[in-house]
Short mmCIF file of C-alpha atoms in Angstrom, two decimals:
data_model
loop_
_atom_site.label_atom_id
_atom_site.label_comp_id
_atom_site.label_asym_id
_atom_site.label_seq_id
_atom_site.Cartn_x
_atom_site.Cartn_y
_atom_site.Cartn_z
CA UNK A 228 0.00 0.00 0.00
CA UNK A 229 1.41 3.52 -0.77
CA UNK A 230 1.72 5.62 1.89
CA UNK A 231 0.25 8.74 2.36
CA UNK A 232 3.17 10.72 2.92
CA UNK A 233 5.25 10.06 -0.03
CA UNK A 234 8.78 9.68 1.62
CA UNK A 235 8.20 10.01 5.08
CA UNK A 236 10.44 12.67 6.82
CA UNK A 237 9.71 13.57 10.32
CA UNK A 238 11.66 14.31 13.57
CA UNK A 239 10.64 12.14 16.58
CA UNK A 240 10.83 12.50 20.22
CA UNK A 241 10.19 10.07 23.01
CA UNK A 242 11.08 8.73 26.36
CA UNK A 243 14.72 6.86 26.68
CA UNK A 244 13.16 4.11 28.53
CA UNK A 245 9.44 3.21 29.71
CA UNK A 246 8.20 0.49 32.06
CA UNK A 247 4.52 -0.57 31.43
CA UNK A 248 2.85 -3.17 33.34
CA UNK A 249 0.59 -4.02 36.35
CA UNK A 250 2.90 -4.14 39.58
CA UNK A 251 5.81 -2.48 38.01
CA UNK A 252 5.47 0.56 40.30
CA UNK A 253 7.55 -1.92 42.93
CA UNK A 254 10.53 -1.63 40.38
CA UNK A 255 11.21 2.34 40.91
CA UNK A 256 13.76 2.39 43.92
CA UNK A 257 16.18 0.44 42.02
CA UNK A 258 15.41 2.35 38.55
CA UNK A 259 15.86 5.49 40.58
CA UNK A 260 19.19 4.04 42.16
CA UNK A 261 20.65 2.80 38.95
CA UNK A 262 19.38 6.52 37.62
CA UNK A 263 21.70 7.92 40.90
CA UNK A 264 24.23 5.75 40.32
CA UNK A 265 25.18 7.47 36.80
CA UNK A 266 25.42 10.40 37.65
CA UNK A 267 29.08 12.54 38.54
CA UNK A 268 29.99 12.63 41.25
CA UNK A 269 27.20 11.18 43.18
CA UNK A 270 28.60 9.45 46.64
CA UNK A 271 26.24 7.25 48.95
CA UNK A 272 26.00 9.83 50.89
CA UNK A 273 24.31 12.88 48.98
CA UNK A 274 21.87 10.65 47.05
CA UNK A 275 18.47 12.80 47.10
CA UNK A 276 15.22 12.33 45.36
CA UNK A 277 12.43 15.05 45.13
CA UNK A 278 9.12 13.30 45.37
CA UNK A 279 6.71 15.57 43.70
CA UNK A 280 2.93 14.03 44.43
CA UNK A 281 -0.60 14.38 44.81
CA UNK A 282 -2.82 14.58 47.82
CA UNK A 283 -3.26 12.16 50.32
CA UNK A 284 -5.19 9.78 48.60
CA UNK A 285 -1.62 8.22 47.16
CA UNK A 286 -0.30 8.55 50.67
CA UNK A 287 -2.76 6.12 52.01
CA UNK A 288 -1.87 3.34 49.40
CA UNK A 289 0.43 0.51 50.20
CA UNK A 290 2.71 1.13 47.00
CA UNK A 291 3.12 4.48 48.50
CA UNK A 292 4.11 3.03 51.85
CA UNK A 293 6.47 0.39 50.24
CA UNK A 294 8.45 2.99 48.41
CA UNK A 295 9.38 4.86 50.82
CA UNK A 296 10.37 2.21 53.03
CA UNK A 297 12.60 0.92 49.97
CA UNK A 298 14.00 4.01 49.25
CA UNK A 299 15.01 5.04 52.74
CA UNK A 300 16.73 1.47 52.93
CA UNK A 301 18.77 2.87 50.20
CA UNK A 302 20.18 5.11 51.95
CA UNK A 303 18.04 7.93 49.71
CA UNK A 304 17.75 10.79 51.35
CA UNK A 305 14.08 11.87 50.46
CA UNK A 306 11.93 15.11 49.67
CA UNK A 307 8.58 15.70 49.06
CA UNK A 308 6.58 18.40 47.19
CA UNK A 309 2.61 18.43 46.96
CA UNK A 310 0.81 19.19 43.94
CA UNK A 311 -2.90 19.57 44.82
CA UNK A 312 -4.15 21.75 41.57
CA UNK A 313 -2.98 22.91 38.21
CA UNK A 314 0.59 23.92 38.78
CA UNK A 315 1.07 27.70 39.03
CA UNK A 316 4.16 30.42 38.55
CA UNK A 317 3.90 30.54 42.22
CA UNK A 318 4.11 26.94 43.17
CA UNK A 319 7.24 26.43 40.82
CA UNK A 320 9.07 29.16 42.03
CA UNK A 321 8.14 28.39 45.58
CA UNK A 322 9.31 24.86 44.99
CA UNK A 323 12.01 25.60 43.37
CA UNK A 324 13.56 27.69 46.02
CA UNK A 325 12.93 25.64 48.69
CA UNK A 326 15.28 22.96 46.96
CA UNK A 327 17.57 24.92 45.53
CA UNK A 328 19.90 24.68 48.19
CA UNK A 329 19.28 20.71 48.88
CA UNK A 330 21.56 19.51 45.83
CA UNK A 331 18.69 17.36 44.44
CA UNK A 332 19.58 14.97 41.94
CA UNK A 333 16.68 13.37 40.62
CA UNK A 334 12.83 14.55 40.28
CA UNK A 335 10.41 11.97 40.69
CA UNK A 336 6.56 13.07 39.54
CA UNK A 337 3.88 10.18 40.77
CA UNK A 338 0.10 11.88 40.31
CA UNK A 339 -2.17 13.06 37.14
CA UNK A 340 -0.71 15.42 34.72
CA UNK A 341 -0.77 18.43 36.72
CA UNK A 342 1.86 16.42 39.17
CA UNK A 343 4.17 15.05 36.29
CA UNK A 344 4.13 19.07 34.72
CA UNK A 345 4.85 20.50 38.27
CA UNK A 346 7.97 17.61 38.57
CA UNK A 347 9.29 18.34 35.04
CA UNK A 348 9.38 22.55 35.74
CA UNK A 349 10.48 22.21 38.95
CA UNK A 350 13.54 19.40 36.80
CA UNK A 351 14.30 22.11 34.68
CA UNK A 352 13.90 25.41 36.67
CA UNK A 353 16.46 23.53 39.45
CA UNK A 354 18.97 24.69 36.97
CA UNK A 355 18.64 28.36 36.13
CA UNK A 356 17.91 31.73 38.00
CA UNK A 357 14.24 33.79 37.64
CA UNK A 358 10.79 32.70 37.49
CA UNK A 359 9.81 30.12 35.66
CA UNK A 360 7.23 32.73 34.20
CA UNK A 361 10.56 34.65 32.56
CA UNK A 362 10.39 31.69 30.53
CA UNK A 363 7.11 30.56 29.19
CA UNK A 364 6.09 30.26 25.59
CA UNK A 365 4.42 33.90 24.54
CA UNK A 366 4.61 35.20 28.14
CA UNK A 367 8.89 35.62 28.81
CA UNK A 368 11.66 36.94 27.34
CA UNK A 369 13.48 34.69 28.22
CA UNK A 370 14.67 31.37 26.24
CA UNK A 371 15.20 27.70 28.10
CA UNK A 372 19.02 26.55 27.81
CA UNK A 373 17.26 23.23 28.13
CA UNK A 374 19.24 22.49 31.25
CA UNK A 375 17.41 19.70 33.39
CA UNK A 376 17.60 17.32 36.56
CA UNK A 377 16.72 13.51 35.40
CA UNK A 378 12.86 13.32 35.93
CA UNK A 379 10.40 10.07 36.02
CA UNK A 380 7.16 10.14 35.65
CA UNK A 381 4.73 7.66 37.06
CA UNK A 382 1.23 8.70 35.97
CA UNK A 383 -1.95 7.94 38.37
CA UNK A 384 -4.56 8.90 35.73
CA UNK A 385 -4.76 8.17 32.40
CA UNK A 386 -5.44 11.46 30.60
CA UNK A 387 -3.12 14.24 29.54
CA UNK A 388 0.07 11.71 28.58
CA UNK A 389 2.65 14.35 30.17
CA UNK A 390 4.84 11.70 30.80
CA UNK A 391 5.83 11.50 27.25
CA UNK A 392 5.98 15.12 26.30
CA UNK A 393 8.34 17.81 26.20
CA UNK A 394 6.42 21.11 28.00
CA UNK A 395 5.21 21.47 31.29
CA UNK A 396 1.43 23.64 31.24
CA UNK A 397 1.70 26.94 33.61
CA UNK A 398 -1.18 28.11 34.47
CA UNK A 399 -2.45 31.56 35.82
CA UNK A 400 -6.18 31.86 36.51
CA UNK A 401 -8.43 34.71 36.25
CA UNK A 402 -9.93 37.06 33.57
CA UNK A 403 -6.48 37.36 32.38
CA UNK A 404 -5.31 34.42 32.83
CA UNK A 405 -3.54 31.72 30.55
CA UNK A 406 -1.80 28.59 30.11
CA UNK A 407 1.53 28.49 29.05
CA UNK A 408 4.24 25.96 28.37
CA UNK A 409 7.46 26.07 29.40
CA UNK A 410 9.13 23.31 26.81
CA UNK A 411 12.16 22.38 25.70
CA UNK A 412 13.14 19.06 23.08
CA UNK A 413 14.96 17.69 26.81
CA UNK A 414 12.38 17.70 28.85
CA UNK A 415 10.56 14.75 28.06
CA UNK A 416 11.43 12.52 31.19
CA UNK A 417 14.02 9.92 31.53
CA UNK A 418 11.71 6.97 32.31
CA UNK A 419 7.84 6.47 32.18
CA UNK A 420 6.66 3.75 34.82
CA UNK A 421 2.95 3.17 33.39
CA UNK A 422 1.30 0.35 35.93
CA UNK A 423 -2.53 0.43 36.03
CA UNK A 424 -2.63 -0.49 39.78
CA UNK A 425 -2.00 3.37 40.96
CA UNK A 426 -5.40 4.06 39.05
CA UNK A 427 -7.69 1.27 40.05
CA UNK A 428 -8.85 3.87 42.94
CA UNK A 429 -9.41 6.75 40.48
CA UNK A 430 -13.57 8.34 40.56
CA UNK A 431 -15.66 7.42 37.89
CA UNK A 432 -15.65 11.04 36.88
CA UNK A 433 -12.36 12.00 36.80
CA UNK A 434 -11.51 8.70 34.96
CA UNK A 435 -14.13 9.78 32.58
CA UNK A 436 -12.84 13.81 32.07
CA UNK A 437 -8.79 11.99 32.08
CA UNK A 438 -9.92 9.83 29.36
CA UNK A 439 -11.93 12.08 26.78
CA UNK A 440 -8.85 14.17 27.48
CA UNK A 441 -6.94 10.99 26.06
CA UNK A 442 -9.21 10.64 23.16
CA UNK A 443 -8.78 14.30 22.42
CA UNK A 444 -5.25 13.97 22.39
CA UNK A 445 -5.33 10.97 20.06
CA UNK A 446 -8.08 11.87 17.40
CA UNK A 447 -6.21 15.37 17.06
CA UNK A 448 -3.10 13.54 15.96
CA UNK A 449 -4.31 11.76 14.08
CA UNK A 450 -5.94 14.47 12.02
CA UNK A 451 -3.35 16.72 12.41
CA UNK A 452 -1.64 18.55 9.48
CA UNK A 453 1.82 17.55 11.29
CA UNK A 454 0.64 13.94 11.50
CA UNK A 455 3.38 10.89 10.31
CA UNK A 456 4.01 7.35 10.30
CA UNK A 457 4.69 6.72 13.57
CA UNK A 458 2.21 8.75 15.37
CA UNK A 459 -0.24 7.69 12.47
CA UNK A 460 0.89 3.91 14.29
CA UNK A 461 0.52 5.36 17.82
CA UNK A 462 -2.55 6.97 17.27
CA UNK A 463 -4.12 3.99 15.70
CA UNK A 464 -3.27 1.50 18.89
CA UNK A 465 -4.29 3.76 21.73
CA UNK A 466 -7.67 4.65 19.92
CA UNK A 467 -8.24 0.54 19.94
CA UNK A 468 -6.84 0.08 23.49
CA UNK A 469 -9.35 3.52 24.66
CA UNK A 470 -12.32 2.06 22.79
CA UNK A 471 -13.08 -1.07 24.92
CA UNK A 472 -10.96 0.15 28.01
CA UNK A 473 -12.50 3.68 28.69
CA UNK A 474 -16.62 2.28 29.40
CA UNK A 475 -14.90 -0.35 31.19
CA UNK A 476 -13.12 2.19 33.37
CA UNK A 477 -16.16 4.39 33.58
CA UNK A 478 -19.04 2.51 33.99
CA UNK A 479 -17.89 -0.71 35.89
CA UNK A 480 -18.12 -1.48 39.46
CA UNK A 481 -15.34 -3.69 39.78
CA UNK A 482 -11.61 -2.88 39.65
CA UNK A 483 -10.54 -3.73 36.00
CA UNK A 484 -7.16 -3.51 36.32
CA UNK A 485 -6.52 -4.68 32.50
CA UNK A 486 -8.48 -1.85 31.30
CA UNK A 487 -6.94 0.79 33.41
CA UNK A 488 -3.51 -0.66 31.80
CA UNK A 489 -4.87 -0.41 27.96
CA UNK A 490 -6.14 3.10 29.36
CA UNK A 491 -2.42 4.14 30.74
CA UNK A 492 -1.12 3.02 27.16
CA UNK A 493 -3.70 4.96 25.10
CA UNK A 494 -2.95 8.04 27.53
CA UNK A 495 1.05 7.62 26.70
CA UNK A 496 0.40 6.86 23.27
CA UNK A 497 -1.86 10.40 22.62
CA UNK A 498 1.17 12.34 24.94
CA UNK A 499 3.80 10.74 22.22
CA UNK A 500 1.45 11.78 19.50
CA UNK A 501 0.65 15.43 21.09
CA UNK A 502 4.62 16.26 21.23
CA UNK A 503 5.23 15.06 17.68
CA UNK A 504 2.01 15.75 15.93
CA UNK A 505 0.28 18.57 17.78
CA UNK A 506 -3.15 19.06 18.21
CA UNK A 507 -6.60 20.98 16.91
CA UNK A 508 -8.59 23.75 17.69
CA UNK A 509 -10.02 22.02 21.46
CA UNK A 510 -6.76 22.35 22.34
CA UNK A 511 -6.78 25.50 21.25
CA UNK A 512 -9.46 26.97 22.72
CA UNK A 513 -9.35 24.65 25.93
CA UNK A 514 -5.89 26.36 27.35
CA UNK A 515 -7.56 29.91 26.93
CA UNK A 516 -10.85 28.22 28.55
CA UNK A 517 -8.57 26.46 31.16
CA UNK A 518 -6.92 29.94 32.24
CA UNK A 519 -9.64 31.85 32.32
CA UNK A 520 -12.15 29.62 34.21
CA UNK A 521 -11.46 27.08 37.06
CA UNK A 522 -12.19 24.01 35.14
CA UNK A 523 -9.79 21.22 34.41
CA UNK A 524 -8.31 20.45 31.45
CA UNK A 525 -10.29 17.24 30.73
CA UNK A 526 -13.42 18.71 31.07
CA UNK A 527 -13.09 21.44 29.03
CA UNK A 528 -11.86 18.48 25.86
CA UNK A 529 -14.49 16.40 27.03
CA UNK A 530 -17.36 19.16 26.68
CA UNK A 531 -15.61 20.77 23.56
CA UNK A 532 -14.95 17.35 21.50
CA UNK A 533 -18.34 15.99 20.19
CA UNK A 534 -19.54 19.92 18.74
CA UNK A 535 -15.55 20.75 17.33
CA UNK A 536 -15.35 17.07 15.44
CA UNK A 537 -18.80 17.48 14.43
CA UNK A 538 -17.96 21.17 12.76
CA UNK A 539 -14.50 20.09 11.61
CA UNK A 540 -16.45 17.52 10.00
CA UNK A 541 -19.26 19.52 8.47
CA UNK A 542 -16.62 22.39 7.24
CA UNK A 543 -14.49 20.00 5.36
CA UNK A 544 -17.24 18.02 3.50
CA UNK A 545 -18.06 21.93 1.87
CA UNK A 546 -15.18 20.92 -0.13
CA UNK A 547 -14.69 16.85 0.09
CA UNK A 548 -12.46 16.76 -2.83
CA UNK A 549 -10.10 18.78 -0.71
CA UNK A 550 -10.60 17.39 2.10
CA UNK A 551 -10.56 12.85 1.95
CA UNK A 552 -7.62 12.57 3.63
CA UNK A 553 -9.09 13.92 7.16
CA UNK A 554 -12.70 12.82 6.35
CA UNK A 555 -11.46 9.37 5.83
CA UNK A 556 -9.07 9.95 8.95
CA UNK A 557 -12.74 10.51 10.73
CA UNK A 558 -14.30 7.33 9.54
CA UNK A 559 -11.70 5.25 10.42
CA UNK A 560 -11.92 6.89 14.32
CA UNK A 561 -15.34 6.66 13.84
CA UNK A 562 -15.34 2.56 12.79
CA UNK A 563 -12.71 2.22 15.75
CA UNK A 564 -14.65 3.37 18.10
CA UNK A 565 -18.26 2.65 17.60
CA UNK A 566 -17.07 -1.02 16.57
CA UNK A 567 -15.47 -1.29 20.43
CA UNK A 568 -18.44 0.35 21.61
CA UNK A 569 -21.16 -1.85 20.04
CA UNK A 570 -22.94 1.51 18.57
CA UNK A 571 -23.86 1.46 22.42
CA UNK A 572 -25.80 5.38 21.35
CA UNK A 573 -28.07 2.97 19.40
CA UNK A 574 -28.03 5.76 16.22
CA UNK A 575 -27.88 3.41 13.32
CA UNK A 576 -25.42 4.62 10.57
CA UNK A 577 -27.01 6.97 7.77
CA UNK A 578 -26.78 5.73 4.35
CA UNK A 579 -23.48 6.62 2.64
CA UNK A 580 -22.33 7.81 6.08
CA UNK A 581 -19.00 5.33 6.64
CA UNK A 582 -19.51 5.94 10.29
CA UNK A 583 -19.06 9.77 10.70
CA UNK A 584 -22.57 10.10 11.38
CA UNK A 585 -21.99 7.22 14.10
CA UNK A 586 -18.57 9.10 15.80
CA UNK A 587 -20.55 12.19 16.23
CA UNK A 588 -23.33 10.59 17.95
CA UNK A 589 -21.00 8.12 20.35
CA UNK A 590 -19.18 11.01 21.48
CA UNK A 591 -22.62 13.13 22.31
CA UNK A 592 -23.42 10.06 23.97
CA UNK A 593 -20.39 9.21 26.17
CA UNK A 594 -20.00 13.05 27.10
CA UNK A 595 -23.78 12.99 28.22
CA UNK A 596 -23.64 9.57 29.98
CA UNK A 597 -20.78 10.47 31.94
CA UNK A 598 -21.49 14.03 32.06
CA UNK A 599 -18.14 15.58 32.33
CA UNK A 600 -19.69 18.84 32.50
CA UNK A 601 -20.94 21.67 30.45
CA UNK A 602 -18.80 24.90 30.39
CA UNK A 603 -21.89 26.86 31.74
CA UNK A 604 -21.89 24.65 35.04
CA UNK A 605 -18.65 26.51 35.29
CA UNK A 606 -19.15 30.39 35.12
CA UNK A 607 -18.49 30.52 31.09
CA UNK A 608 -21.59 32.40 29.44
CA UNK A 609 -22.46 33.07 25.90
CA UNK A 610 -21.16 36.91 26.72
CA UNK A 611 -17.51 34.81 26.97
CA UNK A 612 -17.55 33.65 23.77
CA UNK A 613 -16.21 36.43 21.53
CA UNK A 614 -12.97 36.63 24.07
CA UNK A 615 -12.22 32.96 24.22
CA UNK A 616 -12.24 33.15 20.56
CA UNK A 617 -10.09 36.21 19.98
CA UNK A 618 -7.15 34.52 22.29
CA UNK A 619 -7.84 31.07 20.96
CA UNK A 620 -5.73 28.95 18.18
CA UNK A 621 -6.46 26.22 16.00
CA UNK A 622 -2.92 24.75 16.22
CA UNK A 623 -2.73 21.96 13.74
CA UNK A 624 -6.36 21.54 12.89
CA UNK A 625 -6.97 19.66 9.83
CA UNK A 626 -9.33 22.82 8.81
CA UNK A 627 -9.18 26.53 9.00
CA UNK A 628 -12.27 27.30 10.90
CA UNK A 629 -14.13 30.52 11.20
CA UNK A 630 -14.98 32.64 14.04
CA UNK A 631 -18.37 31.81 13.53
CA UNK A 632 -16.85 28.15 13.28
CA UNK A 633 -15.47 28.30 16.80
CA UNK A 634 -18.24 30.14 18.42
CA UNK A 635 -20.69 27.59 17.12
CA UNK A 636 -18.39 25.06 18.82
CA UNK A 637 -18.15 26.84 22.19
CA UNK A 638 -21.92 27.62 22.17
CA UNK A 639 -22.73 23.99 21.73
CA UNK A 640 -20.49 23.28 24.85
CA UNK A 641 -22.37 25.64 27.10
#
């Protein structure tokens, strides 16, 4: 079969090492150790470890409990930073100079994606002077060196896939607020531990917002204008591990520690994807969304996706000559999907339709069931509309939409 991109060319970035698997959590002290024991000069005796966490909910595990028994017997010297919301200028800077002075050597990040993106700034910021707001992406003047303390990243939900990208999301809330990256090509951590077990305990709901954040992620991707091969590959495998493990995850009363593994997969998968194919216009208008309102990030995809894949859809097939590539990028989400799903919305296919007509309606039908949240149930109002589009991009969306385009999407998320 020919390929769709000719002769590929692309530039690809990923982890140096991840660890996937139920249990493998147990294996961190001696990855951290062997991590420690590369680096110069690092003597038994100044071997410390930043623990950068959640709330207590992880502190009340027994894989929390075991760690730090088996890093203490180490001889680890250990220190611990708590991440309890979206992480801020003020928390990295805070955090930052309150290790400064403690000679840390690696940066472990165990939580959601807020966690890993607090650990990875904190990595990197360890290793210059200023804020860490001198340095974000359309905010400061000034530019990374790239400088950075080894990081893992041990994600507890199965959403935003920060443990395979390369920027860490600042955020500053308020009516002029934003979120901004602070990235660099080297911060992508060392080592990924992915081991369903730390998310068995995770809500129903915020399993449900992590994972349409996941799906985002991955259907963007895959539709993107930067897409390629290998995230064409990536894309492709989490959407079929998401597809029968997300419901599961959702809707099911017992543990299901098999699909919270597929769902850790399809969550690193869409983070690979995200760093080497970008994303569309949710993404787009979710970070101005996400700064200006206190919502999290996964709600705002999961209330934006079903309206902006139903206009990206609608705007191409205007032109479908143009346009087949992404519209049959679409179906094949679409067959994915609702094939996984059993058509579970019960809307039968319309004729001709290839299963567009289907992906529209599953997604209206998972963001209702599990009810993630309308934007309205947060403070935004139709009065917000014109400003969130004015600040908002449409990254690498496989269409160039309108204003009208974007309110229409934004209105339908109210």
């Amino acid at each position: 079969m020919r390929s769709d991109y000719g002769a590929p060319r692309f530039d690809f970035f990923t982890n140096p090492r991840v660890v996937m698997g139920l249990g493998e959590f147990a294996r961190l002290p001696d990855l951290v150790c062997s991590m420690n024991a590369s680096l110069q000069p690092a003597p038994e005796s100044c071997r410390r470890v930043l623990l950068v966490r959640g709330g207590e909910s992880l502190q009340q595990t027994p894989q929390w409990r075991n760690l730090l028994r088996e890093l203490n017997s180490r001889g680890i010297q250990l220190y611990e930073q708590e991440v309890s919301c979206e992480p801020s200028v003020e928390l990295i800077d805070g955090a930052v100079e309150d290790y400064r002075e403690e000679h840390i050597q690696v940066v472990v990040g165990i939580g959601g994606g807020s966690v890993m993106d607090a650990a990875k700034a904190i990595a990197a910021m360890l290793t210059v002077s200023g804020s860490v707001e001198d340095y974000l992406e359309g905010i400061g003047t000034r530019q990374h060196p790239g400088t950075t303390l080894p990081v893992v990243a041990v994600p507890t939900t199965a959403g935003t896939g920060s443990e395979a990208t390369k920027n860490s999301v600042i955020s500053k809330l308020g009516r002029n607020g934003y979120k901004k990256s602070l990235r660099h090509d080297n911060f992508v951590p060392d080592l990924a531990i992915l081991d369903g077990e730390l998310s068995i305990a995770c809500p129903s709901g915020i399993t449900a917002a992590c994972g349409l954040d996941a799906l985002t992620q991955l259907m963007e991707a895959y539709t993107s204008t930067k897409a390629n091969l290998l995230t064409d590959a990536l894309a492709i495998s989490g959407l079929h591990q998401l597809a029968w493990a997300l419901p599961v995850c959702v809707e099911s009363s017992s543990p299901e520690p098999a699909a919270r593994q597929a769902m850790l997969y399809a969550a690193y998968a869409s983070g690979v994807c995200l760093a080497n194919a970008g994303l569309g216009v949710v993404h787009g208008m979710a970070g101005v969304i996400g700064g200006r309102f206190d919502i999290a990030h996964g709600v705002v995809c999961g209330a934006l996706l079903d309206a902006a894949v139903r206009v990206n859809i609608n705007t191409m097939q205007r032109d479908p000559a143009s346009f087949e590539h992404p519209i049959n990028r679409y179906r094949s989400v679409g067959s994915i999907l609702c094939s996984a799903a059993g058509n579970r919305s019960g809307t039968a296919a319309a004729e001709g339709d290839d299963g567009l007509h289907r992906l529209t309606a599953l997604l209206q039908d998972w963001k209702l069931r599990w009810n993630p949240g309308s934007l309205s149930r947060f403070g935004v109002g139709e009065q917000d509309i014109p400003g969130i589009i004015s600040a908002s991009g449409q990254k690498n969306n496989p269409v160039v939409l309108s204003e009208n385009d974007m309110s229409d999407i934004v209105h339908a998320s109210l």
